[in-house]
XYZ file of C-alpha atoms in Angstrom:
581
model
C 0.000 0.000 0.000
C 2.388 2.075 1.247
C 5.383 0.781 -1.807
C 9.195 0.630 -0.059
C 8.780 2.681 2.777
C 10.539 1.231 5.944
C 7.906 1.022 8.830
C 9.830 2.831 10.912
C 9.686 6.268 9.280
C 5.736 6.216 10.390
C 6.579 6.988 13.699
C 9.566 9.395 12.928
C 7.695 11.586 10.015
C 5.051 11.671 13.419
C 7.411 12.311 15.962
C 8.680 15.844 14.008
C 5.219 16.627 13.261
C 3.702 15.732 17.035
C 4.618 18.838 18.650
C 2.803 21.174 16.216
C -0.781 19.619 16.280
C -3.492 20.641 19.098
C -2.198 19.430 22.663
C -5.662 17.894 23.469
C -4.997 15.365 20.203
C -1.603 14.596 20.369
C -2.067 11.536 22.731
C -4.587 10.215 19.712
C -2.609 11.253 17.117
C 0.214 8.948 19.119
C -1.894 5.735 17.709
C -1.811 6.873 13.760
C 2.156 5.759 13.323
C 1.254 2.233 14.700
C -1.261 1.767 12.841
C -0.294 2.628 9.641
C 2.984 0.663 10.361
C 0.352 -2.418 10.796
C -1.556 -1.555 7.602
C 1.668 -1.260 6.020
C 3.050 -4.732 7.637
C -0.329 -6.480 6.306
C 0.587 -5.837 2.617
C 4.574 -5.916 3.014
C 6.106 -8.992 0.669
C 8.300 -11.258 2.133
C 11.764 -10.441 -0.255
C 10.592 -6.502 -0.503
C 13.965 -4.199 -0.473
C 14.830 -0.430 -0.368
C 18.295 0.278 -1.330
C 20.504 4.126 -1.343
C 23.751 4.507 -2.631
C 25.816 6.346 -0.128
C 29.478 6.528 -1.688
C 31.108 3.450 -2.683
C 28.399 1.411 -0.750
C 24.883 0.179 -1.345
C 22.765 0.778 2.133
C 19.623 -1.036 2.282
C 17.302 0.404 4.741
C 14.257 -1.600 4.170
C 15.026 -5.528 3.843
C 11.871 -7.613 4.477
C 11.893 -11.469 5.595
C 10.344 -13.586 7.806
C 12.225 -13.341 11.328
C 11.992 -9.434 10.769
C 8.539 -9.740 10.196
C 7.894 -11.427 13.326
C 9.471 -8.507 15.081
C 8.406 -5.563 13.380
C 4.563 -6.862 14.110
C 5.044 -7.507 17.541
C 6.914 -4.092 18.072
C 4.423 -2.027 16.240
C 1.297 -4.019 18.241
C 3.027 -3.094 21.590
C 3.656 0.524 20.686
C -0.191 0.991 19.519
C -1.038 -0.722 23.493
C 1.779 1.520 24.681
C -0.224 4.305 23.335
C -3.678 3.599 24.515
C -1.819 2.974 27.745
C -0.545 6.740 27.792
C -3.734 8.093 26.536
C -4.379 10.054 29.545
C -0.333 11.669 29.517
C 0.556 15.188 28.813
C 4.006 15.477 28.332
C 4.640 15.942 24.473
C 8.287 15.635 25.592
C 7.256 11.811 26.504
C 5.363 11.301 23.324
C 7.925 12.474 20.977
C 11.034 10.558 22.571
C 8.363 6.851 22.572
C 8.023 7.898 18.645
C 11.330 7.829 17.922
C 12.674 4.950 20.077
C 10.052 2.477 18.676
C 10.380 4.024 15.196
C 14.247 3.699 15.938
C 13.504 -0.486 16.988
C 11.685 -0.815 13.704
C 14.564 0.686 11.144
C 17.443 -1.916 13.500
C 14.577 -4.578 12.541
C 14.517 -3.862 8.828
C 17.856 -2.733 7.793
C 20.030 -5.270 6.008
C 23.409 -3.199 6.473
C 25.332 -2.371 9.497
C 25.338 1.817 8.924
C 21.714 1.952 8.914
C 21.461 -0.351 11.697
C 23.757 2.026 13.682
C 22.331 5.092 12.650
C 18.998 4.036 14.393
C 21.025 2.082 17.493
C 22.185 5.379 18.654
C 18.469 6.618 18.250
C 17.104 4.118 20.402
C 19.458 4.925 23.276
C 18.589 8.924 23.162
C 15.023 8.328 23.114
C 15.065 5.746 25.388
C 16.877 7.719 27.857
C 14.748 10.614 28.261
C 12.362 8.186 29.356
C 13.865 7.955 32.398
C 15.203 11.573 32.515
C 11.172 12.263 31.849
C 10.412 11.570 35.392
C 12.202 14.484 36.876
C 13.695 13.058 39.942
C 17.239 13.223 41.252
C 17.471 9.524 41.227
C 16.060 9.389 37.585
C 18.398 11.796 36.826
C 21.351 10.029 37.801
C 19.904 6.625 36.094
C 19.505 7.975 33.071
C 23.076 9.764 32.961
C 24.346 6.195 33.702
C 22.353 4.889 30.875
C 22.790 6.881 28.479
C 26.781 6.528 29.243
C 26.451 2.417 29.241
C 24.721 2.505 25.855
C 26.830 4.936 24.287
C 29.810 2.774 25.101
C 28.089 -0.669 23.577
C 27.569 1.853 20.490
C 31.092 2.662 20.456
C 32.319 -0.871 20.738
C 29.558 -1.798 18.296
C 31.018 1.056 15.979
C 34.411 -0.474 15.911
C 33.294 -3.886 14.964
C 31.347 -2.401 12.037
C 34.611 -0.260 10.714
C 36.714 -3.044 11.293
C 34.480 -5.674 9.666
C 34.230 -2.761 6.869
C 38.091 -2.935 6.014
C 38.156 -6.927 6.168
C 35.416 -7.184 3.801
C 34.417 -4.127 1.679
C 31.501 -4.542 3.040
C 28.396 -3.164 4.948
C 25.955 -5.914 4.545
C 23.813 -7.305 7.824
C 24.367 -11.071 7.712
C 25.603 -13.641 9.613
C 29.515 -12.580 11.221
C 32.473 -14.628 11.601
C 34.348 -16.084 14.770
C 36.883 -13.222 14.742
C 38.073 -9.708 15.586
C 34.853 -7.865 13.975
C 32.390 -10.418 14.960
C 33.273 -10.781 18.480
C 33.499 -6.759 19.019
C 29.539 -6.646 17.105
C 28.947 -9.313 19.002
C 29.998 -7.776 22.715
C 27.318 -4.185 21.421
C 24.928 -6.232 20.616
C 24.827 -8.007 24.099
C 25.002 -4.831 26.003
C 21.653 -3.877 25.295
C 20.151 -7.221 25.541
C 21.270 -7.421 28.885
C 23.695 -10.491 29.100
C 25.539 -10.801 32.230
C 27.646 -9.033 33.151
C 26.584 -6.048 31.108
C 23.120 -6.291 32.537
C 22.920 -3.994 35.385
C 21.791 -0.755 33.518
C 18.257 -2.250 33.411
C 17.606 -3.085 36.647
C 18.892 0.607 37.129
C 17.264 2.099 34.625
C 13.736 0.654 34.187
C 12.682 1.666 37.582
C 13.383 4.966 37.664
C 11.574 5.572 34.201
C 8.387 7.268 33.944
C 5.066 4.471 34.007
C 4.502 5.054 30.416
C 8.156 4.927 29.289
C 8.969 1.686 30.961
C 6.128 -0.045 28.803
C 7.846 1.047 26.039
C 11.511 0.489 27.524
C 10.755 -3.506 28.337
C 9.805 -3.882 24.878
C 12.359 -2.238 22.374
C 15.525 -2.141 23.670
C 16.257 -6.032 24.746
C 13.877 -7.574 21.982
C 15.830 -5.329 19.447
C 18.925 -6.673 20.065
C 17.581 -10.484 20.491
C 17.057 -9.683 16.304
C 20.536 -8.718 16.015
C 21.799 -11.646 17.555
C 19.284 -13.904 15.825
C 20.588 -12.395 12.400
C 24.165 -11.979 13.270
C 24.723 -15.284 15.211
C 22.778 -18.479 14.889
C 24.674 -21.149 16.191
C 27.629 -20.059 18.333
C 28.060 -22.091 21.738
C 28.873 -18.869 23.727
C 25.654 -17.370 22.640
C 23.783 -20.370 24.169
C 26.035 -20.408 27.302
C 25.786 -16.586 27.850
C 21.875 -17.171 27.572
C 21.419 -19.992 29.760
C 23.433 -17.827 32.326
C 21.117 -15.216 32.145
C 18.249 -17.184 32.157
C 19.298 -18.732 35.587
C 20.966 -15.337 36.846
C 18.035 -12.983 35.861
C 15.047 -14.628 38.029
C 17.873 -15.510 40.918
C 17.247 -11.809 41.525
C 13.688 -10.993 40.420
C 13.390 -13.514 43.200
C 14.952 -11.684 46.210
C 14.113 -7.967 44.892
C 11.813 -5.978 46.508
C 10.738 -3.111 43.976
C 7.946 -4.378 41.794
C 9.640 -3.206 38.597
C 13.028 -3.888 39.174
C 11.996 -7.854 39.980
C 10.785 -7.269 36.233
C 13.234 -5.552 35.073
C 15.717 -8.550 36.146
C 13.043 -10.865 34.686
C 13.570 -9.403 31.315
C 17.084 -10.632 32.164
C 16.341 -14.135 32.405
C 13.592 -14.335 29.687
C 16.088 -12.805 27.269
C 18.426 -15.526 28.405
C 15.642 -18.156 27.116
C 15.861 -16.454 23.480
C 19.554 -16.120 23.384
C 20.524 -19.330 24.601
C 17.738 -20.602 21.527
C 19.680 -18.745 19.221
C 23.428 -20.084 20.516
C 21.890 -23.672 19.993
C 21.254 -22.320 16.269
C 18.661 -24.551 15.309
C 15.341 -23.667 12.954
C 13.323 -25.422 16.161
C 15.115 -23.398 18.427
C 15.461 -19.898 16.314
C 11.955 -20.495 15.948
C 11.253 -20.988 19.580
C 13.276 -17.831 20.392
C 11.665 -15.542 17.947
C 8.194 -16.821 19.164
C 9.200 -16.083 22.893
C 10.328 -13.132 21.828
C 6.655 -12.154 20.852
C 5.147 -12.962 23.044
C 7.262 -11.877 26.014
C 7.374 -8.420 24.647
C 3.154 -8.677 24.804
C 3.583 -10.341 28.135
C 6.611 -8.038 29.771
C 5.106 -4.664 28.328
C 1.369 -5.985 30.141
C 3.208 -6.333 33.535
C 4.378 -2.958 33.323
C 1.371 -1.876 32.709
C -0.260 -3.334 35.273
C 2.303 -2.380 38.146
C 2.684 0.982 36.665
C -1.232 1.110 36.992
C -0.203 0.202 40.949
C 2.545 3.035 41.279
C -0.028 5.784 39.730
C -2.684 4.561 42.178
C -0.654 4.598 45.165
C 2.521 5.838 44.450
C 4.114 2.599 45.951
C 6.493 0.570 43.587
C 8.255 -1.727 46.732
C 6.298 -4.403 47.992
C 7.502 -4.274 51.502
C 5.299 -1.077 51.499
C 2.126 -3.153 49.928
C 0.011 -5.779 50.515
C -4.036 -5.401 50.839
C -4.602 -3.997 47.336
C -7.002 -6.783 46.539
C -10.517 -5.664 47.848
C -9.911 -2.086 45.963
C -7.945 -3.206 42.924
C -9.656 -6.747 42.114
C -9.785 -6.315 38.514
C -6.078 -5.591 37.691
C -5.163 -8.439 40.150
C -7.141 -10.672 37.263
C -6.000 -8.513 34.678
C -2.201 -9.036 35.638
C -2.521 -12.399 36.359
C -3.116 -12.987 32.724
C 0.408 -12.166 31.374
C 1.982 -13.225 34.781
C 0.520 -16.650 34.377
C 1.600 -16.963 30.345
C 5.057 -15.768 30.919
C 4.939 -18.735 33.525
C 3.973 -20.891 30.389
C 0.552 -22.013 31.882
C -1.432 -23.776 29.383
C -4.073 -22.239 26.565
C -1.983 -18.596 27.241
C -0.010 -17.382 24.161
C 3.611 -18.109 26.504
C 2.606 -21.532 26.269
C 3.471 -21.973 22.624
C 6.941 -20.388 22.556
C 9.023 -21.112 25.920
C 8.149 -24.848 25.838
C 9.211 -24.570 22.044
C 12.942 -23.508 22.758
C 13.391 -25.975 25.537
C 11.818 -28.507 23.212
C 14.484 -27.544 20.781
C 17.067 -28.097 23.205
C 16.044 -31.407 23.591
C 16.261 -32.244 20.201
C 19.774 -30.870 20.080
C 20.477 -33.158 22.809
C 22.280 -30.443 25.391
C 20.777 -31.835 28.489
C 22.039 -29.361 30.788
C 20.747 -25.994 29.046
C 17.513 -27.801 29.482
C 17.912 -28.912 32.600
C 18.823 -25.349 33.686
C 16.130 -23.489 31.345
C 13.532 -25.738 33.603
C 14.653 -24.507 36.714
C 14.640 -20.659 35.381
C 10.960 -21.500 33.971
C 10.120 -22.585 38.128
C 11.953 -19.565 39.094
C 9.493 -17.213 36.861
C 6.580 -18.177 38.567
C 8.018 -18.132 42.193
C 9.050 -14.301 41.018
C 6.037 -13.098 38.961
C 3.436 -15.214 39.378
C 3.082 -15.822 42.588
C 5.343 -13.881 44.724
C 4.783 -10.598 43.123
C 0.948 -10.511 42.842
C 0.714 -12.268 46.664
C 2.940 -9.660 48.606
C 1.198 -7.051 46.388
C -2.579 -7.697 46.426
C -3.188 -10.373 49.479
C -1.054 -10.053 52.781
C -1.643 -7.423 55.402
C -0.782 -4.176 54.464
C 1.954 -2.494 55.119
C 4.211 0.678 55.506
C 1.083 2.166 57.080
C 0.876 3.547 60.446
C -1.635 2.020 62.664
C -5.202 2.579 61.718
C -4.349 4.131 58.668
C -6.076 2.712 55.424
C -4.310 2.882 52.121
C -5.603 5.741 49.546
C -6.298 4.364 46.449
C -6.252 6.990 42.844
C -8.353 6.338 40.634
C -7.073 5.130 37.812
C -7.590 5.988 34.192
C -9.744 3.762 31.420
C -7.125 3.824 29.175
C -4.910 1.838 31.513
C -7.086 -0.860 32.014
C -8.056 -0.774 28.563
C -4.900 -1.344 27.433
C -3.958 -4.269 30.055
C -7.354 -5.653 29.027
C -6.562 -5.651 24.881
C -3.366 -7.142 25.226
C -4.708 -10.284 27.819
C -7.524 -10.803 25.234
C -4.346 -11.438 22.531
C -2.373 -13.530 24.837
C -5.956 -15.612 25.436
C -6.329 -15.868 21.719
C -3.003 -16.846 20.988
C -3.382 -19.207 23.499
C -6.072 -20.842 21.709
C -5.553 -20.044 18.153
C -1.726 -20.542 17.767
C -1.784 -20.057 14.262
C -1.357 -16.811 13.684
C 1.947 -16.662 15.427
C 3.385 -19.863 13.575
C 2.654 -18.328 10.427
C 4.749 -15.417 11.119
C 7.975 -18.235 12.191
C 11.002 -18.089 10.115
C 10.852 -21.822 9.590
C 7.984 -24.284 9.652
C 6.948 -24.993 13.022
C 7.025 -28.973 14.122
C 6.115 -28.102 17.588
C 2.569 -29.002 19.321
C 2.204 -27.356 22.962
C -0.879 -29.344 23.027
C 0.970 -33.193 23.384
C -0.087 -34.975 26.382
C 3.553 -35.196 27.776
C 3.858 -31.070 26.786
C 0.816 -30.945 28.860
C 1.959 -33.122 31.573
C 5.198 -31.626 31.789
C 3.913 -27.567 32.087
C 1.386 -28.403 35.112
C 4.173 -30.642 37.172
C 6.199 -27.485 36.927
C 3.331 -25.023 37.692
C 2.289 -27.428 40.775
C 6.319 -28.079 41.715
C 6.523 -24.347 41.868
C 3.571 -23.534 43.690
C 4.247 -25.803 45.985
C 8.387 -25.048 46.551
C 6.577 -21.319 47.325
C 3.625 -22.230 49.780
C 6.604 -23.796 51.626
C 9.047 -21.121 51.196
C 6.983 -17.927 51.821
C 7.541 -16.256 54.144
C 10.911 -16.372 53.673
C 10.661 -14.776 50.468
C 8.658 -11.484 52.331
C 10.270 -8.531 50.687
C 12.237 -6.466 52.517
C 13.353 -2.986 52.219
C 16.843 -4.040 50.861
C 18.971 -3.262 47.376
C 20.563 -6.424 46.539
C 24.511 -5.581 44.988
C 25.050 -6.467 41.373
C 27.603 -5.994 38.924
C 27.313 -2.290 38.696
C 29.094 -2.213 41.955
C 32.063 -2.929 39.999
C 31.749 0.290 38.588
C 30.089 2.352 40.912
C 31.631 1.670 43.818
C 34.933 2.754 42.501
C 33.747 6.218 40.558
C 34.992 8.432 43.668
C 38.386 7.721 43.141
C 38.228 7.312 39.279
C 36.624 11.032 38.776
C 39.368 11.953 41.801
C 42.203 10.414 39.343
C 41.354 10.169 36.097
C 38.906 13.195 35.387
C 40.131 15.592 37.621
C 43.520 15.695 36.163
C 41.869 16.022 32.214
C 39.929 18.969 33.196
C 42.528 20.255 35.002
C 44.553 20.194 31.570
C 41.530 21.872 29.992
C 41.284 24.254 32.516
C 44.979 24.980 32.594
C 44.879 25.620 28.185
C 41.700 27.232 28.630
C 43.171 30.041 30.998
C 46.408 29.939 28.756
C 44.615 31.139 25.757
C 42.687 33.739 27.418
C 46.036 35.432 28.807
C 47.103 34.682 25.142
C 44.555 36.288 23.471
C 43.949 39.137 26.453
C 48.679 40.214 24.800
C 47.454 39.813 21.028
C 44.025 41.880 21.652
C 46.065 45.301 21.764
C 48.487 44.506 18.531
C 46.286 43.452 16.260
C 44.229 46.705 17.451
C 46.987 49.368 16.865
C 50.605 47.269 15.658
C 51.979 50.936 14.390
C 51.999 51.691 17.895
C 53.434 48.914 19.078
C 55.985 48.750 16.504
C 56.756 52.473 17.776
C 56.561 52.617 21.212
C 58.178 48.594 21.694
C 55.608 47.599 23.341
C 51.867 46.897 23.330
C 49.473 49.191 23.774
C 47.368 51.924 21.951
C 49.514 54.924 22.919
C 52.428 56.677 20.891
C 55.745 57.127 22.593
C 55.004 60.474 23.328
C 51.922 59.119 24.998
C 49.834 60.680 22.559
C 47.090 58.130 21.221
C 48.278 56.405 17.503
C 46.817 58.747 14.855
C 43.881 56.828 12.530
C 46.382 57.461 9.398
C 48.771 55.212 11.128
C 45.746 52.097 11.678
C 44.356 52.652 8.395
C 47.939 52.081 6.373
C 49.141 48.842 8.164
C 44.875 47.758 7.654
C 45.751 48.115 4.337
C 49.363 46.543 4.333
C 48.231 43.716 6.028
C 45.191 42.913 3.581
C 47.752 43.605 0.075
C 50.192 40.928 1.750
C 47.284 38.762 2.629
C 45.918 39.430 -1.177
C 49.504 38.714 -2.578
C 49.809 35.240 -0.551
C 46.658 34.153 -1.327
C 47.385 35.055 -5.321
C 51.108 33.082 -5.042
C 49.364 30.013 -3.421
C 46.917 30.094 -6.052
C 49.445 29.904 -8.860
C 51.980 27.690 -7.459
C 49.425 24.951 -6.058
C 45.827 24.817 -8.336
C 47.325 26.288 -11.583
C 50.602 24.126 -11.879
């Protein structure tokens, strides 16, 4: 409908025009880029390409197939939730910055060379960031400085894989990379911002801090982005699966023990992502399919959590569960309403998680690595301890808490849109649940995978029941408490007092020292390029003749002129001697 036009630009061509339309529309107006992008998607052909010459090299920004496909619809279907989710915001600021970072996702999703790919990498990161900065707290400050600095690092490191891989090969094209110098630098950008341990602490950081609309948008785009670049760029390597099995079992180790509602998801994004990267190590068409359809429907699933807590934090302005508990008899409907996505991440039967986690372990079964399955089971136990059961118990049932005695909890209202939005995407985890079709059509490969066996059956509710049992028993010892639990950005943190004290402080005292240099410099020149007669006269600077008298205007206006024939002459010379010869 639409020809070659890369479904990104939707949402940038919106994002320049947003500020300029009628406040009271602009949240509406929001929903036209992911729509169209959808309409768009619908009559996109599989082999469809854009191409630009830019120098000696052919840049491609629009290359459709079917594992971008299954992204770009699940990326522009979140952003059009994420929309109706902020229906109610304000801040054009917000609007514009959610534009650009999903419209950023989609051109990483479609581009089939590396300087495209960048180009919109370095996007995401900008717009992602003033998410967080959006807030305007100290803390989100500080978080999104961090950010911002983590990401722009990855980009650098990503940028030197791309020049280097340039120079080996001549060329810019987004395929599959080598095991070698280029590959392995690509390789280490492209894991920074899917979170693999140990480069995973910015999101635990980060995502909490953000604003409640921008971390809908922030669990969805940033991680699931960079699943695709792995996915393209590197099927099959081992330390792909390794690094994802470690971050499957690392990431709901601390959703487990954390205490802030969105940082135990932002750590669960952690280990899901670990389930689609260690899919994609494996290398497999069962197991790249299994990845890319986790990777849907987490994105549906993760975004509808955020939601739903972020619905919690703007009724009570609470996000740690040590200061919950008791939200159930005036919040019963987005108990049910979370429990949808909370229960499919958990890969409960007839929800839309059902079909894709099983289908990577399956896959890893095949592939006969007994210990990434053994492992991704006990991460898949650990996700329901976390999220499904943990999170929504401590939050809705117990006694509440963080009140003083007698006090009862106020309660905001909160907005239609919100529940609307939680509501739409639960109805599409339902359906996929019980129409899986849709999503196996969109697969890279043909899917061979039935959820629906007996023993896939059997196996998903002896997990569920293990689970809920290992967590009846284990409860109260799992109470949150007002604690931060020390990661890996410790490492860095920790240490920045005596970094700035010896390793910034002496560069800007360099810059300070030139900077004062010049000015002295400039503050001797100043009077001799404003009189030099009188300096040539009198020996030294100043404006005065030796008899103290002030430098007549003849005097100024003949070495004006002297100065502008020699600079005439030199300029004539050069031209002769170097262009004409």
């Amino acid at each position: 409908m639409f020809g070659s036009i890369p479904p990104g630009l939707f949402f940038v061509a919106l994002a320049l025009v947003l500020p300029f339309l009628p406040r009271q529309s602009r949240a509406w107006a929001f929903l036209v880029a992911p729509v169209l992008s959808l309409v768009h998607l619908s009559g996109l052909e599989t082999g469809t390409t854009a191409t630009w010459q830019l120098a000696t090299f052919e840049l491609e920004p629009l290359r459709v197939d079917r594992l971008a496909n299954v992204f770009g619809w699940i990326l522009s279907i979140i952003t059009l939730l994420g929309g109706i989710f902020a229906l109610h915001l304000k801040d054009t600021s917000q609007q514009v910055a959610a534009l650009l970072y999903a419209g950023s996702a989609l051109g990483v999703v479609y581009a089939g060379d590396l300087f495209t790919l960048f180009f919109f990498w370095e996007i995401m990161a900008f717009g992602s960031a003033w998410l967080i900065w959006a807030r305007r707290t100290p803390e989100a400050y500080a978080a999104g400085l961090r950010y911002i600095y983590v990401h722009l690092f990855g980009g650098a490191v990503l940028l030197g894989g791309i020049l280097w891989q340039m120079a080996e090969t001549g060329s810019l094209r987004f395929e599959a990379f080598d095991l070698d110098g280029p590959g392995i630098l690509i390789l280490v950008g492209f894991f920074l911002n899917a979170a693999a341990v140990p480069l995973h602490a910015w999101i635990a950081d980060a995502y909490p801090r953000a604003t409640i609309t921008g971390a809908v948008f922030m669990s969805a785009l940033t991680s699931k982005t960079a699943v695709y670049t792995l996915a393209r760029g590197f099927p099959g390597w081992e330390v792909v699966m390794w690094v994802g099995v470690i971050m499957a079992v690392y990431g709901v180790t601390y959703a487990i023990l954390s205490n802030d509602m969105r940082r135990v998801l932002a750590y669960h994004i952690v280990s899901q992502v670990g389930f689609m990267v260690a899919g994609i190590g494996i290398g497999t068409e069962y197991t790249l399919n299994g990845a890319s359809a986790h990777a849907f429907t987490n994105i549906l699933e993760k975004s509808l959590l955020f939601m739903a807590t972020g619905a919690i934090i703007h009724a009570t302005g609470v996000s740690r569960m040590s200061h919950l508990g008791g939200l159930y008899k005036k919040l019963p409907v987005l108990f049910w309403l979370y429990m949808i996505p909370a229960l499919s991440i958990s890969s409960a039967p007839f929800l839309g998680g059902f079909l894709s986690k099983p289908m990577t372990i399956s896959g890893a079964e095949y592939a006969t690595v007994p210990s990434v399955v053994l492992l991704m089971h006990l991460a898949s136990v650990g996700t329901l301890l976390s999220v499904g059961l943990k999170l929504p118990y401590f939050t809705w049932f117990t006694k509440p808490r963080g009140l003083a005695e007698g006090e009862e909890r106020t309660v905001a209202p909160i907005p239609w849109n919100m529940y609307a939005a939680i509501g739409l995407g639960g109805a599409g985890l339902i359906f996929l649940g019980l129409w899986r079709w849709p999503l196996y059509n969109l697969l890279p490969y043909e899917v061979v995978f039935d959820p629906y066996e007996t023993k896939n059956l059997k196996k998903a509710f002896q997990l569920i029941g293990f689970a809920t049992l290992a967590f009846l028993v284990i409860a109260a010892r799992l109470k949150p408490k007002p604690k931060i639990q020390l990661d890996f950005e410790w490492f860095y943190r920790a240490p920045s007092a005596l970094v700035w004290k010896w390793v910034v402080h002496p560069v800007v005292g360099v810059f300070v020292w030139a900077e004062r240099v010049s000015w002295e410099l400039a503050r001797a020149l100043v009077p001799v390029g404003f009189d030099p007669v009188s300096v040539i006269r009198s020996g030294r600077p100043g404006p005065t003749s030796p008899s103290g008298e002030t430098a007549s205007t003849g005097f100024r206006v003949t070495m004006t002129a002297m100065v502008m024939i020699a600079a005439l002459a030199f300029a004539i010379i050069l031209f002769w001697f170097v262009l004409l010869r």
